[in-house]
PDB file of N, CA and C in Angstrom:
ATOM      1  N   MET A   1      92.918 140.657  58.849  1.00 55.00           N
ATOM      2  CA  MET A   1      92.610 139.247  59.094  1.00 55.00           C
ATOM      3  C   MET A   1      93.911 138.456  59.261  1.00 55.00           C
ATOM      4  N   ALA A   2      93.910 137.545  60.227  1.00 54.00           N
ATOM      5  CA  ALA A   2      95.102 136.734  60.473  1.00 54.00           C
ATOM      6  C   ALA A   2      95.202 135.633  59.425  1.00 54.00           C
ATOM      7  N   PRO A   3      96.414 135.301  59.016  1.00 60.00           N
ATOM      8  CA  PRO A   3      96.544 134.209  58.028  1.00 60.00           C
ATOM      9  C   PRO A   3      96.132 132.875  58.638  1.00 60.00           C
ATOM     10  N   ARG A   4      95.501 132.054  57.829  1.00 62.00           N
ATOM     11  CA  ARG A   4      95.063 130.728  58.320  1.00 62.00           C
ATOM     12  C   ARG A   4      96.267 129.810  58.424  1.00 62.00           C
ATOM     13  N   ARG A   5      96.299 129.071  59.511  1.00 62.00           N
ATOM     14  CA  ARG A   5      97.385 128.103  59.683  1.00 62.00           C
ATOM     15  C   ARG A   5      96.896 126.750  59.169  1.00 62.00           C
ATOM     16  N   SER A   6      97.661 126.163  58.303  1.00 60.00           N
ATOM     17  CA  SER A   6      97.263 124.868  57.751  1.00 60.00           C
ATOM     18  C   SER A   6      97.693 123.765  58.707  1.00 60.00           C
ATOM     19  N   LEU A   7      96.969 122.688  58.685  1.00 56.00           N
ATOM     20  CA  LEU A   7      97.319 121.543  59.507  1.00 56.00           C
ATOM     21  C   LEU A   7      98.613 120.924  58.994  1.00 56.00           C
ATOM     22  N   PRO A   8      99.421 120.406  59.896  1.00 66.00           N
ATOM     23  CA  PRO A   8     100.662 119.775  59.413  1.00 66.00           C
ATOM     24  C   PRO A   8     100.338 118.595  58.503  1.00 66.00           C
ATOM     25  N   SER A   9     101.045 118.525  57.402  1.00 72.00           N
ATOM     26  CA  SER A   9     100.764 117.446  56.454  1.00 72.00           C
ATOM     27  C   SER A   9     101.339 116.130  56.981  1.00 72.00           C
ATOM     28  N   VAL A  10     100.571 115.088  56.815  1.00 71.00           N
ATOM     29  CA  VAL A  10     100.998 113.756  57.251  1.00 71.00           C
ATOM     30  C   VAL A  10     101.365 112.972  56.002  1.00 71.00           C
ATOM     31  N   GLY A  11     102.535 112.372  56.038  1.00 85.00           N
ATOM     32  CA  GLY A  11     102.994 111.629  54.872  1.00 85.00           C
ATOM     33  C   GLY A  11     102.184 110.372  54.648  1.00 85.00           C
ATOM     34  N   THR A  12     102.148 109.937  53.405  1.00 88.00           N
ATOM     35  CA  THR A  12     101.425 108.705  53.071  1.00 88.00           C
ATOM     36  C   THR A  12     102.051 107.506  53.774  1.00 88.00           C
ATOM     37  N   GLY A  13     103.367 107.529  53.922  1.00 87.00           N
ATOM     38  CA  GLY A  13     104.047 106.424  54.603  1.00 87.00           C
ATOM     39  C   GLY A  13     103.612 106.296  56.052  1.00 87.00           C
ATOM     40  N   ALA A  14     103.437 107.436  56.723  1.00 88.00           N
ATOM     41  CA  ALA A  14     103.018 107.402  58.133  1.00 88.00           C
ATOM     42  C   ALA A  14     101.618 106.816  58.263  1.00 88.00           C
ATOM     43  N   VAL A  15     100.731 107.214  57.355  1.00 90.00           N
ATOM     44  CA  VAL A  15      99.362 106.677  57.376  1.00 90.00           C
ATOM     45  C   VAL A  15      99.390 105.169  57.133  1.00 90.00           C
ATOM     46  N   ALA A  16     100.219 104.730  56.192  1.00 92.00           N
ATOM     47  CA  ALA A  16     100.318 103.300  55.889  1.00 92.00           C
ATOM     48  C   ALA A  16     100.844 102.533  57.099  1.00 92.00           C
ATOM     49  N   VAL A  17     101.837 103.103  57.786  1.00 93.00           N
ATOM     50  CA  VAL A  17     102.404 102.431  58.961  1.00 93.00           C
ATOM     51  C   VAL A  17     101.349 102.288  60.048  1.00 93.00           C
ATOM     52  N   VAL A  18     100.581 103.355  60.275  1.00 94.00           N
ATOM     53  CA  VAL A  18      99.527 103.295  61.308  1.00 94.00           C
ATOM     54  C   VAL A  18      98.477 102.264  60.946  1.00 94.00           C
ATOM     55  N   LEU A  19      98.071 102.235  59.667  1.00 95.00           N
ATOM     56  CA  LEU A  19      97.058 101.257  59.245  1.00 95.00           C
ATOM     57  C   LEU A  19      97.562  99.826  59.381  1.00 95.00           C
ATOM     58  N   VAL A  20      98.787  99.580  58.919  1.00 96.00           N
ATOM     59  CA  VAL A  20      99.343  98.227  59.014  1.00 96.00           C
ATOM     60  C   VAL A  20      99.509  97.827  60.476  1.00 96.00           C
ATOM     61  N   GLY A  21      99.974  98.766  61.307  1.00 96.00           N
ATOM     62  CA  GLY A  21     100.120  98.476  62.732  1.00 96.00           C
ATOM     63  C   GLY A  21      98.789  98.124  63.373  1.00 96.00           C
ATOM     64  N   GLY A  22      97.740  98.848  62.998  1.00 97.00           N
ATOM     65  CA  GLY A  22      96.409  98.550  63.538  1.00 97.00           C
ATOM     66  C   GLY A  22      95.919  97.180  63.119  1.00 97.00           C
ATOM     67  N   VAL A  23      96.155  96.836  61.861  1.00 97.00           N
ATOM     68  CA  VAL A  23      95.727  95.517  61.366  1.00 97.00           C
ATOM     69  C   VAL A  23      96.487  94.410  62.090  1.00 97.00           C
ATOM     70  N   VAL A  24      97.798  94.597  62.272  1.00 97.00           N
ATOM     71  CA  VAL A  24      98.604  93.579  62.955  1.00 97.00           C
ATOM     72  C   VAL A  24      98.164  93.427  64.400  1.00 97.00           C
ATOM     73  N   LEU A  25      97.939  94.544  65.098  1.00 97.00           N
ATOM     74  CA  LEU A  25      97.492  94.464  66.492  1.00 97.00           C
ATOM     75  C   LEU A  25      96.134  93.776  66.593  1.00 97.00           C
ATOM     76  N   THR A  26      95.242  94.101  65.681  1.00 98.00           N
ATOM     77  CA  THR A  26      93.921  93.461  65.693  1.00 98.00           C
ATOM     78  C   THR A  26      94.046  91.957  65.473  1.00 98.00           C
ATOM     79  N   ALA A  27      94.904  91.560  64.541  1.00 98.00           N
ATOM     80  CA  ALA A  27      95.101  90.131  64.278  1.00 98.00           C
ATOM     81  C   ALA A  27      95.682  89.425  65.500  1.00 98.00           C
ATOM     82  N   LEU A  28      96.649  90.065  66.159  1.00 98.00           N
ATOM     83  CA  LEU A  28      97.244  89.451  67.349  1.00 98.00           C
ATOM     84  C   LEU A  28      96.220  89.306  68.469  1.00 98.00           C
ATOM     85  N   LEU A  29      95.429  90.350  68.693  1.00 98.00           N
ATOM     86  CA  LEU A  29      94.408  90.270  69.742  1.00 98.00           C
ATOM     87  C   LEU A  29      93.380  89.197  69.423  1.00 98.00           C
ATOM     88  N   THR A  30      93.017  89.074  68.159  1.00 98.00           N
ATOM     89  CA  THR A  30      92.071  88.026  67.763  1.00 98.00           C
ATOM     90  C   THR A  30      92.667  86.650  68.008  1.00 98.00           C
ATOM     91  N   ALA A  31      93.942  86.482  67.678  1.00 98.00           N
ATOM     92  CA  ALA A  31      94.602  85.191  67.888  1.00 98.00           C
ATOM     93  C   ALA A  31      94.643  84.849  69.376  1.00 98.00           C
ATOM     94  N   VAL A  32      94.929  85.834  70.212  1.00 98.00           N
ATOM     95  CA  VAL A  32      94.969  85.593  71.659  1.00 98.00           C
ATOM     96  C   VAL A  32      93.589  85.214  72.175  1.00 98.00           C
ATOM     97  N   ALA A  33      92.563  85.897  71.688  1.00 98.00           N
ATOM     98  CA  ALA A  33      91.197  85.592  72.131  1.00 98.00           C
ATOM     99  C   ALA A  33      90.787  84.185  71.701  1.00 98.00           C
ATOM    100  N   VAL A  34      91.099  83.815  70.472  1.00 98.00           N
ATOM    101  CA  VAL A  34      90.754  82.470  69.992  1.00 98.00           C
ATOM    102  C   VAL A  34      91.500  81.412  70.791  1.00 98.00           C
ATOM    103  N   SER A  35      92.769  81.664  71.094  1.00 98.00           N
ATOM    104  CA  SER A  35      93.544  80.715  71.896  1.00 98.00           C
ATOM    105  C   SER A  35      92.945  80.555  73.288  1.00 98.00           C
ATOM    106  N   ALA A  36      92.538  81.663  73.885  1.00 98.00           N
ATOM    107  CA  ALA A  36      91.946  81.600  75.226  1.00 98.00           C
ATOM    108  C   ALA A  36      90.651  80.787  75.209  1.00 98.00           C
ATOM    109  N   VAL A  37      89.834  80.987  74.195  1.00 98.00           N
ATOM    110  CA  VAL A  37      88.585  80.227  74.090  1.00 98.00           C
ATOM    111  C   VAL A  37      88.890  78.746  73.895  1.00 98.00           C
ATOM    112  N   SER A  38      89.893  78.438  73.074  1.00 98.00           N
ATOM    113  CA  SER A  38      90.255  77.034  72.844  1.00 98.00           C
ATOM    114  C   SER A  38      90.723  76.367  74.130  1.00 98.00           C
ATOM    115  N   VAL A  39      91.538  77.067  74.889  1.00 98.00           N
ATOM    116  CA  VAL A  39      92.026  76.501  76.155  1.00 98.00           C
ATOM    117  C   VAL A  39      90.866  76.296  77.119  1.00 98.00           C
ATOM    118  N   ALA A  40      89.940  77.233  77.164  1.00 98.00           N
ATOM    119  CA  ALA A  40      88.785  77.098  78.052  1.00 98.00           C
ATOM    120  C   ALA A  40      87.932  75.893  77.658  1.00 98.00           C
ATOM    121  N   VAL A  41      87.703  75.716  76.365  1.00 98.00           N
ATOM    122  CA  VAL A  41      86.903  74.574  75.906  1.00 98.00           C
ATOM    123  C   VAL A  41      87.624  73.271  76.217  1.00 98.00           C
ATOM    124  N   ALA A  42      88.931  73.223  75.989  1.00 97.00           N
ATOM    125  CA  ALA A  42      89.693  72.008  76.293  1.00 97.00           C
ATOM    126  C   ALA A  42      89.642  71.692  77.780  1.00 97.00           C
ATOM    127  N   ALA A  43      89.724  72.715  78.620  1.00 97.00           N
ATOM    128  CA  ALA A  43      89.662  72.493  80.073  1.00 97.00           C
ATOM    129  C   ALA A  43      88.305  71.920  80.475  1.00 97.00           C
ATOM    130  N   VAL A  44      87.235  72.451  79.892  1.00 97.00           N
ATOM    131  CA  VAL A  44      85.893  71.938  80.224  1.00 97.00           C
ATOM    132  C   VAL A  44      85.744  70.491  79.777  1.00 97.00           C
ATOM    133  N   VAL A  45      86.250  70.172  78.583  1.00 96.00           N
ATOM    134  CA  VAL A  45      86.146  68.797  78.076  1.00 96.00           C
ATOM    135  C   VAL A  45      86.953  67.844  78.950  1.00 96.00           C
ATOM    136  N   LEU A  46      88.184  68.236  79.292  1.00 96.00           N
ATOM    137  CA  LEU A  46      89.008  67.372  80.150  1.00 96.00           C
ATOM    138  C   LEU A  46      88.367  67.174  81.526  1.00 96.00           C
ATOM    139  N   ARG A  47      87.815  68.249  82.076  1.00 95.00           N
ATOM    140  CA  ARG A  47      87.155  68.143  83.382  1.00 95.00           C
ATOM    141  C   ARG A  47      85.980  67.165  83.308  1.00 95.00           C
ATOM    142  N   SER A  48      85.217  67.283  82.232  1.00 94.00           N
ATOM    143  CA  SER A  48      84.067  66.394  82.056  1.00 94.00           C
ATOM    144  C   SER A  48      84.516  64.943  81.928  1.00 94.00           C
ATOM    145  N   LEU A  49      85.587  64.717  81.163  1.00 93.00           N
ATOM    146  CA  LEU A  49      86.090  63.347  81.007  1.00 93.00           C
ATOM    147  C   LEU A  49      86.592  62.791  82.339  1.00 93.00           C
ATOM    148  N   LEU A  50      87.318  63.600  83.092  1.00 92.00           N
ATOM    149  CA  LEU A  50      87.826  63.131  84.382  1.00 92.00           C
ATOM    150  C   LEU A  50      86.689  62.843  85.362  1.00 92.00           C
ATOM    151  N   ASN A  51      85.689  63.698  85.371  1.00 92.00           N
ATOM    152  CA  ASN A  51      84.553  63.479  86.272  1.00 92.00           C
ATOM    153  C   ASN A  51      83.781  62.219  85.886  1.00 92.00           C
ATOM    154  N   SER A  52      83.624  61.959  84.594  1.00 89.00           N
ATOM    155  CA  SER A  52      82.876  60.768  84.181  1.00 89.00           C
ATOM    156  C   SER A  52      83.676  59.501  84.494  1.00 89.00           C
ATOM    157  N   GLN A  53      85.016  59.579  84.460  1.00 85.00           N
ATOM    158  CA  GLN A  53      85.830  58.402  84.803  1.00 85.00           C
ATOM    159  C   GLN A  53      85.735  58.099  86.305  1.00 85.00           C
ATOM    160  N   ARG A  54      85.679  59.125  87.113  1.00 81.00           N
ATOM    161  CA  ARG A  54      85.616  58.917  88.569  1.00 81.00           C
ATOM    162  C   ARG A  54      84.326  58.244  88.990  1.00 81.00           C
ATOM    163  N   HIS A  55      83.238  58.542  88.279  1.00 74.00           N
ATOM    164  CA  HIS A  55      81.929  57.987  88.667  1.00 74.00           C
ATOM    165  C   HIS A  55      81.762  56.545  88.222  1.00 74.00           C
ATOM    166  N   HIS A  56      82.590  56.080  87.306  1.00 64.00           N
ATOM    167  CA  HIS A  56      82.442  54.690  86.829  1.00 64.00           C
ATOM    168  C   HIS A  56      83.173  53.722  87.680  1.00 64.00           C
TER     169      HIS A  56
END
């Protein structure tokens, strides 16, 4: 029988770095998405205000 090869061990530090990196990336993507939604809402509000001023 051939000897079993064990999987390479991954250090705890490497796992922590990957987890922290994932959390940071998720937070950044969430911040970008929230900013994009805010800009879109502001654009709609400004457009509405400008259109209502033109009709008066």
